[in-house]
Coordinates of N, CA, C and O in Angstrom, one line a residue:
M1 N 123.2 106.9 94.4 CA 122.6 106.1 93.1 C 121.8 105.1 94.4 O 122.6 104.7 95.2
K2 N 120.6 105.0 93.8 CA 119.6 104.2 94.6 C 119.9 102.5 94.1 O 119.4 102.8 92.8
F3 N 120.1 101.6 95.2 CA 119.7 100.5 94.8 C 118.6 99.7 95.0 O 117.7 100.0 96.1
V4 N 118.1 98.9 93.9 CA 117.2 98.3 94.4 C 116.9 96.7 95.0 O 117.8 96.1 93.9
S5 N 116.4 96.3 95.9 CA 116.7 95.0 96.7 C 116.3 93.8 95.6 O 115.5 93.9 94.8
A6 N 116.6 92.6 95.2 CA 116.6 91.7 94.6 C 114.7 91.5 95.1 O 114.3 91.5 94.4
R7 N 114.7 91.6 96.5 CA 113.3 91.4 96.8 C 112.3 92.1 96.8 O 111.2 91.3 95.9
S8 N 112.4 93.5 96.1 CA 112.0 94.2 95.7 C 111.5 94.4 94.4 O 110.9 94.6 93.8
A9 N 112.7 93.8 93.4 CA 112.5 93.9 92.3 C 111.8 92.5 91.6 O 111.4 92.7 90.2
V10 N 111.2 91.6 92.3 CA 111.0 90.7 91.6 C 109.4 90.3 90.9 O 108.9 90.3 90.5
P11 N 108.6 91.3 92.5 CA 107.1 92.1 91.9 C 107.1 92.2 90.6 O 106.1 92.4 89.3
F12 N 108.5 93.6 90.2 CA 108.1 94.0 88.7 C 108.4 92.9 87.3 O 107.7 93.1 86.6
A13 N 109.3 92.3 87.8 CA 109.8 91.0 87.0 C 108.9 90.6 86.5 O 108.1 89.8 85.6
L14 N 108.3 89.8 87.9 CA 107.2 88.9 87.7 C 105.5 89.8 86.7 O 105.3 89.0 86.1
A15 N 105.4 91.2 87.3 CA 104.0 91.5 86.6 C 104.9 91.6 85.3 O 104.2 91.6 84.3
A16 N 105.8 91.9 85.2 CA 106.0 92.1 83.6 C 106.6 90.8 82.5 O 105.9 91.3 81.7
A17 N 106.8 89.9 83.2 CA 106.2 88.3 82.5 C 104.9 88.1 82.1 O 104.8 87.6 81.3
F18 N 104.4 88.6 83.1 CA 102.7 88.5 82.9 C 102.6 89.3 81.6 O 101.7 88.9 80.5
I19 N 102.8 90.4 81.8 CA 102.5 91.5 80.6 C 102.9 91.1 79.1 O 102.2 91.1 78.4
L20 N 103.9 90.3 79.3 CA 104.5 90.0 78.0 C 103.7 88.8 77.3 O 103.7 88.1 76.2
A21 N 103.4 88.2 79.0 CA 102.4 86.7 77.7 C 101.5 87.0 77.6 O 101.1 86.4 77.2
T22 N 100.5 87.8 78.2 CA 99.3 88.0 77.8 C 99.2 89.2 77.0 O 97.9 89.5 76.5
T23 N 99.9 89.8 75.9 CA 99.8 90.8 75.2 C 100.2 90.8 74.0 O 100.7 92.1 73.2
G24 N 100.4 89.5 73.2 CA 101.0 89.8 72.0 C 100.3 89.7 71.1 O 100.4 91.0 70.6
C25 N 98.5 89.8 70.7 CA 97.7 90.8 69.6 C 96.8 90.6 70.8 O 95.8 90.2 71.0
V26 N 96.5 92.4 70.8 CA 96.2 92.9 71.7 C 94.8 94.0 70.6 O 95.7 94.4 69.7
S27 N 93.8 93.9 70.5 CA 92.6 94.4 69.6 C 92.4 95.9 70.1 O 92.8 95.9 71.1
E28 N 91.8 96.9 69.2 CA 91.7 98.3 69.7 C 90.6 98.3 70.6 O 90.3 98.5 71.8
S29 N 89.4 97.1 71.1 CA 88.3 96.9 71.9 C 89.0 96.5 73.4 O 88.7 96.6 74.5
E30 N 90.4 96.3 73.1 CA 91.0 96.0 74.5 C 92.1 96.7 74.7 O 92.8 96.3 75.3
R31 N 92.1 97.7 74.7 CA 93.0 99.0 74.8 C 92.7 100.0 75.4 O 91.4 100.5 74.8
V32 N 93.5 100.9 76.4 CA 92.5 102.6 77.1 C 93.4 103.4 77.0 O 95.1 102.7 77.2
E33 N 93.1 104.5 77.2 CA 93.6 105.6 77.2 C 93.8 106.0 78.8 O 93.0 105.7 79.5
S34 N 95.2 106.7 79.2 CA 95.3 106.7 80.5 C 93.9 108.1 81.5 O 93.3 107.6 81.9
A35 N 93.6 108.3 80.3 CA 92.6 109.7 79.9 C 91.0 108.7 81.1 O 90.4 109.4 81.4
Q36 N 91.2 107.3 80.1 CA 89.9 106.8 80.3 C 89.8 106.3 81.8 O 88.5 105.5 82.5
I37 N 91.3 106.4 82.5 CA 91.2 105.1 83.9 C 90.3 106.3 84.8 O 89.8 105.7 85.7
P38 N 90.9 107.3 85.4 CA 90.4 107.8 86.4 C 89.0 107.9 86.5 O 87.9 108.1 85.6
G39 N 88.5 107.9 87.9 CA 87.0 107.7 88.4 C 87.0 106.5 89.2 O 87.8 106.1 89.8
V40 N 85.8 106.0 89.6 CA 85.1 105.3 90.6 C 85.1 104.2 89.8 O 84.0 104.3 88.5
W41 N 85.5 102.8 89.9 CA 85.1 101.4 89.4 C 84.5 100.5 90.1 O 85.4 100.5 91.1
T42 N 83.4 99.6 89.7 CA 82.7 98.9 90.4 C 83.1 97.8 90.3 O 82.7 97.6 89.0
G43 N 82.6 96.2 90.8 CA 82.4 94.7 90.3 C 81.9 94.0 91.2 O 81.0 95.3 92.0
A44 N 81.5 93.3 90.9 CA 80.7 92.2 91.8 C 81.0 91.9 93.5 O 82.0 92.1 93.6
H45 N 79.5 92.1 94.2 CA 79.7 91.9 96.0 C 80.4 93.0 96.1 O 81.2 93.0 97.5
G46 N 80.6 94.4 95.9 CA 81.0 95.6 96.5 C 82.4 95.9 96.5 O 83.2 96.6 96.9
G47 N 82.8 95.5 95.3 CA 84.6 95.6 94.8 C 84.6 97.1 94.6 O 83.4 97.2 93.7
R48 N 85.5 97.5 94.6 CA 85.6 98.9 94.2 C 87.0 99.6 94.0 O 87.6 99.3 95.1
V49 N 87.4 100.0 93.7 CA 88.3 100.8 92.9 C 88.5 102.4 92.4 O 87.9 102.5 91.3
E50 N 89.1 103.2 92.7 CA 88.8 104.6 92.5 C 90.3 105.1 92.3 O 91.2 104.7 92.8
F51 N 90.5 105.3 91.0 CA 91.6 105.7 90.2 C 91.9 107.4 90.1 O 90.9 107.7 89.5
R52 N 92.7 108.0 90.4 CA 92.3 109.5 90.9 C 93.5 110.1 89.7 O 94.7 109.1 89.2
D53 N 93.6 111.4 89.3 CA 94.1 111.9 88.2 C 95.7 111.6 87.9 O 96.7 112.1 87.4
D54 N 96.0 111.9 89.3 CA 98.2 111.7 90.1 C 98.2 110.7 90.0 O 99.5 110.3 90.7
G55 N 97.4 109.6 89.2 CA 98.4 108.5 89.4 C 98.0 107.8 90.2 O 99.0 106.4 90.4
R56 N 97.5 107.8 91.6 CA 97.3 106.7 92.7 C 95.9 106.2 92.6 O 95.2 106.6 91.7
F57 N 95.9 105.1 93.5 CA 94.2 104.7 93.6 C 94.1 104.2 94.6 O 95.1 104.1 95.4
E58 N 92.7 103.6 94.9 CA 92.7 102.9 96.2 C 91.8 102.1 96.0 O 90.7 102.8 95.0
L59 N 91.6 100.6 96.5 CA 90.7 99.4 96.3 C 90.4 98.8 97.3 O 91.1 99.0 98.9
S60 N 89.2 98.7 97.3 CA 88.8 97.7 98.9 C 87.6 96.9 98.1 O 86.9 96.7 97.2
G61 N 87.4 95.8 98.9 CA 86.3 94.7 98.3 C 86.5 94.4 97.5 O 85.8 93.5 97.1
I62 N 88.1 94.0 97.0 CA 88.2 92.5 95.8 C 88.6 91.5 96.5 O 89.5 91.6 97.5
P63 N 87.6 90.6 95.7 CA 88.2 89.3 96.2 C 89.3 88.9 96.4 O 90.2 89.4 95.4
R64 N 89.9 88.2 97.3 CA 91.5 88.0 97.6 C 91.6 87.1 96.4 O 93.1 87.1 96.2
D65 N 91.0 86.5 95.7 CA 91.5 85.6 95.0 C 92.2 86.2 93.7 O 92.1 85.8 92.7
A66 N 91.3 87.4 93.5 CA 91.3 88.0 92.1 C 92.8 88.8 92.6 O 93.5 89.4 91.3
V67 N 93.4 88.3 93.4 CA 95.4 89.4 93.7 C 95.8 88.7 94.0 O 95.3 87.9 94.8
V68 N 97.3 88.5 93.4 CA 98.4 87.9 93.4 C 99.5 88.7 94.4 O 99.4 89.7 94.2
F69 N 99.8 87.3 95.4 CA 100.5 88.2 96.6 C 101.5 87.5 96.0 O 101.9 86.2 96.7
S70 N 102.9 87.9 95.8 CA 103.8 87.3 95.8 C 104.9 87.5 96.7 O 105.7 86.3 96.8
F71 N 105.3 88.2 98.2 CA 106.1 87.8 98.7 C 105.3 88.3 100.3 O 106.4 88.0 101.4
I72 N 104.3 88.4 100.5 CA 103.5 88.7 101.6 C 102.6 87.7 102.0 O 101.6 87.3 101.0
A73 N 101.9 87.3 103.1 CA 101.0 86.1 103.4 C 99.7 87.4 102.7 O 99.2 88.4 103.5
P74 N 99.0 86.9 102.1 CA 97.3 87.5 101.5 C 96.9 87.0 102.7 O 96.8 86.2 104.2
P75 N 95.4 87.7 103.1 CA 94.1 87.4 103.8 C 93.8 86.0 103.3 O 93.9 85.5 102.6
P76 N 92.8 85.5 104.6 CA 92.5 84.3 104.5 C 91.5 84.1 103.2 O 90.9 85.2 102.7
K77 N 91.5 82.6 102.9 CA 90.5 82.8 101.9 C 89.1 83.2 101.9 O 88.8 83.6 103.2
G78 N 88.5 83.7 101.3 CA 86.8 84.7 101.3 C 86.8 85.6 101.8 O 86.0 86.2 102.0
E79 N 88.2 86.5 102.1 CA 88.2 87.6 102.8 C 88.5 88.5 101.2 O 89.3 88.0 100.3
T80 N 88.0 89.9 101.6 CA 88.5 90.6 100.6 C 89.8 91.4 101.1 O 90.3 91.6 102.0
V81 N 90.0 92.2 99.8 CA 92.1 93.2 99.9 C 91.2 94.3 99.6 O 90.4 94.9 98.9
S82 N 92.0 94.8 100.5 CA 92.4 96.5 100.5 C 93.7 96.9 100.5 O 94.6 96.3 100.8
G83 N 93.5 98.1 100.2 CA 95.0 98.9 99.6 C 95.2 100.1 98.3 O 93.8 100.5 98.1
Q84 N 96.1 100.7 98.7 CA 96.3 102.0 97.7 C 97.6 102.0 97.2 O 98.5 101.2 97.0
G85 N 97.7 102.5 96.3 CA 99.4 103.0 95.3 C 99.0 103.5 94.4 O 98.3 104.7 94.3
T86 N 99.8 103.2 93.4 CA 100.2 104.2 92.0 C 99.8 103.2 91.0 O 99.7 101.8 90.7
W87 N 99.4 103.8 90.0 CA 99.1 102.8 88.9 C 99.9 103.7 87.8 O 99.6 105.3 87.4
S88 N 99.5 103.3 86.5 CA 100.1 103.7 84.7 C 99.6 102.7 83.9 O 99.6 101.3 84.3
V89 N 99.1 103.0 83.2 CA 99.2 102.4 81.8 C 100.3 101.8 80.8 O 101.0 102.8 80.4
K90 N 100.5 100.7 80.7 CA 101.1 100.3 80.4 C 101.0 99.4 78.9 O 99.8 99.2 78.5
E91 N 101.9 98.8 77.9 CA 101.9 98.3 77.1 C 101.0 98.5 76.0 O 100.0 98.0 75.9
K92 N 101.4 99.6 75.3 CA 100.0 99.9 74.7 C 98.7 100.2 74.6 O 98.1 100.1 73.4
G93 N 98.1 100.5 76.3 CA 96.9 100.4 76.3 C 95.8 99.6 76.8 O 95.2 99.4 76.9
S94 N 97.3 98.1 77.1 CA 96.6 96.9 76.7 C 97.0 96.4 78.7 O 95.8 95.4 78.8
T95 N 97.1 97.5 79.6 CA 97.6 96.9 80.7 C 97.5 98.3 81.8 O 98.2 98.8 81.3
V96 N 96.8 98.0 82.6 CA 97.1 99.7 83.8 C 97.5 98.5 84.9 O 97.7 97.3 85.9
E97 N 98.8 98.9 85.2 CA 99.9 98.9 86.1 C 99.5 99.1 87.6 O 99.6 100.1 87.5
L98 N 99.7 98.4 88.4 CA 99.9 98.5 90.5 C 101.0 98.8 90.4 O 101.4 97.3 90.6
I99 N 101.1 99.1 91.5 CA 102.6 99.0 92.6 C 101.7 99.3 93.9 O 101.0 100.7 93.8
Y100 N 101.3 98.6 94.7 CA 100.7 98.7 96.2 C 101.6 99.3 97.1 O 102.9 99.1 97.1
D101 N 101.3 100.2 97.8 CA 101.8 100.5 99.1 C 101.8 100.1 100.3 O 100.8 98.9 99.8
S102 N 102.5 100.2 101.2 CA 102.6 99.2 102.8 C 101.3 99.4 103.7 O 101.5 100.1 104.7
K103 N 100.1 99.3 103.0 CA 98.7 99.5 103.6 C 98.1 98.6 103.5 O 97.5 97.9 102.0
G104 N 96.3 99.0 104.2 CA 95.8 97.8 104.2 C 96.7 96.3 103.9 O 96.8 95.9 105.4
S105 N 95.7 95.6 102.8 CA 95.9 93.7 102.7 C 97.6 94.0 102.7 O 97.7 92.9 103.0
F106 N 97.9 94.9 102.2 CA 99.9 94.8 101.8 C 100.8 95.3 102.6 O 100.5 96.2 103.0
A107 N 101.1 94.6 103.7 CA 101.6 94.6 104.6 C 103.4 95.5 104.8 O 103.5 96.3 105.1
E108 N 103.7 95.5 103.0 CA 104.7 95.4 102.9 C 104.5 96.3 101.9 O 103.8 95.5 100.5
G109 N 105.2 97.7 101.0 CA 105.1 98.1 100.0 C 106.0 97.2 98.9 O 106.7 96.2 99.1
G110 N 105.8 97.7 97.3 CA 106.4 97.0 96.5 C 106.0 95.8 95.6 O 106.0 95.6 94.9
E111 N 104.6 95.3 96.1 CA 103.9 94.5 95.3 C 103.4 94.7 94.2 O 102.8 95.8 94.0
A112 N 103.1 93.9 93.4 CA 103.0 95.1 92.1 C 101.7 93.9 91.3 O 101.4 92.9 92.2
G113 N 100.8 94.3 90.6 CA 99.8 93.5 90.4 C 99.4 94.1 88.5 O 100.2 95.2 88.3
S114 N 98.1 93.9 87.7 CA 98.3 94.5 86.9 C 96.8 94.0 86.7 O 95.8 92.8 87.0
L115 N 95.9 94.9 86.0 CA 94.4 94.7 85.2 C 94.9 94.8 83.7 O 95.4 95.6 83.3
G116 N 93.9 94.0 83.3 CA 93.7 93.8 81.6 C 92.4 94.3 81.1 O 91.5 94.8 81.9
V117 N 92.5 95.2 79.8 CA 91.8 95.5 79.2 C 90.5 94.5 79.0 O 91.0 93.9 78.0
A118 N 89.2 94.6 79.2 CA 88.1 93.2 78.7 C 87.4 94.0 77.9 O 87.2 93.8 77.0
D119 N 87.3 95.5 78.1 CA 86.7 96.3 76.6 C 86.9 97.8 77.1 O 87.0 98.2 78.1
S120 N 87.5 98.5 75.8 CA 87.6 99.8 75.9 C 86.1 100.5 75.5 O 86.2 101.5 75.7
G121 N 85.1 100.4 75.3 CA 83.8 101.0 75.3 C 83.3 102.0 76.1 O 84.0 102.3 76.8
D122 N 82.0 102.3 76.5 CA 81.5 102.9 77.1 C 80.9 102.6 77.8 O 79.4 101.9 77.5
P123 N 80.3 102.1 78.8 CA 82.1 102.5 79.4 C 83.2 101.2 79.8 O 82.7 99.8 79.6
P124 N 84.0 101.8 80.2 CA 85.1 100.7 79.5 C 85.2 99.4 81.0 O 84.6 99.9 82.6
K125 N 85.7 98.5 80.9 CA 85.6 97.2 81.6 C 87.4 96.9 82.1 O 88.1 96.3 80.6
L126 N 87.9 96.9 83.3 CA 88.9 96.3 83.1 C 88.9 94.7 84.1 O 87.7 94.1 84.5
Y127 N 89.7 93.7 84.4 CA 89.6 92.5 85.0 C 91.3 92.7 85.9 O 92.4 92.9 85.2
F128 N 91.1 91.9 86.7 CA 92.3 91.8 87.6 C 92.6 90.2 86.6 O 92.3 89.5 86.6
S129 N 94.6 90.3 86.7 CA 94.8 89.3 86.1 C 95.0 88.6 87.3 O 96.8 88.6 87.8
T130 N 95.1 87.2 87.3 CA 95.5 87.0 88.5 C 96.4 85.6 88.3 O 96.8 85.2 89.4
S131 N 97.0 85.2 87.1 CA 98.1 84.4 86.8 C 98.0 83.7 85.1 O 97.0 84.2 84.6
T132 N 99.1 83.9 84.9 CA 99.5 83.3 83.2 C 98.2 82.2 83.0 O 98.0 82.1 81.6
D133 N 98.1 81.1 83.6 CA 97.4 80.1 83.8 C 95.8 80.4 83.2 O 95.0 79.9 82.5
K134 N 95.4 81.6 83.6 CA 93.5 81.7 84.0 C 93.4 83.8 83.5 O 94.0 84.1 84.1
E135 N 93.9 83.9 82.1 CA 94.0 84.9 81.2 C 93.0 85.7 82.1 O 93.3 86.8 82.5
Y136 N 91.3 85.4 82.2 CA 90.5 86.8 82.9 C 90.0 86.3 84.5 O 90.1 85.6 84.2
G137 N 89.9 87.5 84.7 CA 89.8 87.3 86.9 C 88.7 88.3 86.9 O 88.0 88.8 85.8
Y138 N 88.5 88.6 87.7 CA 87.7 89.5 87.8 C 87.3 90.8 87.8 O 88.5 91.7 87.5
E139 N 85.9 91.1 87.1 CA 85.4 92.2 86.4 C 85.7 93.5 87.7 O 84.8 93.2 88.1
I140 N 86.1 94.7 86.4 CA 85.1 96.0 87.1 C 84.8 96.4 86.2 O 85.6 96.6 85.2
Q141 N 84.2 97.3 86.1 CA 83.9 98.5 85.4 C 83.4 100.3 85.7 O 83.2 100.5 86.9
K142 N 83.6 101.2 85.3 CA 83.9 102.3 85.7 C 82.7 102.7 85.7 O 81.5 102.4 84.7
S143 N 82.3 103.0 86.7 CA 80.8 103.4 87.1 C 80.1 105.2 87.2 O 79.6 105.4 87.9
D144 N 81.3 106.0 86.7 CA 81.2 107.3 87.1 C 81.2 107.9 85.5 O 81.5 107.8 84.8

């Protein structure tokens, strides 16, 4: 049996609490299917996230303030975030959950984050969920 340390479980708990707090009433235009996610997504000022079919992602150029850091020291203000990990669609399509590996800006693995669905249209738009106080964060749009 594999045990999860309390330290590594907290990011998951924080992500779950955020998801529950922000997904009360979600319209169809704020839901995506897993099949819509793979591809390259871009944001303002060079932000880029590539979601692969195998459930992996890689991001670069994302503003530091768009990503929540729970346990590790974040990059200095004004710098951008890079990293990789796994993604999955959660909460009936209203959230894309991110679990970061220990690469790039994430010195230790296990950090969790999420993207909300701004618009499921063509092309769809997602946003980095920055805090429960500010529902809408840095937006990325599917570009391929």
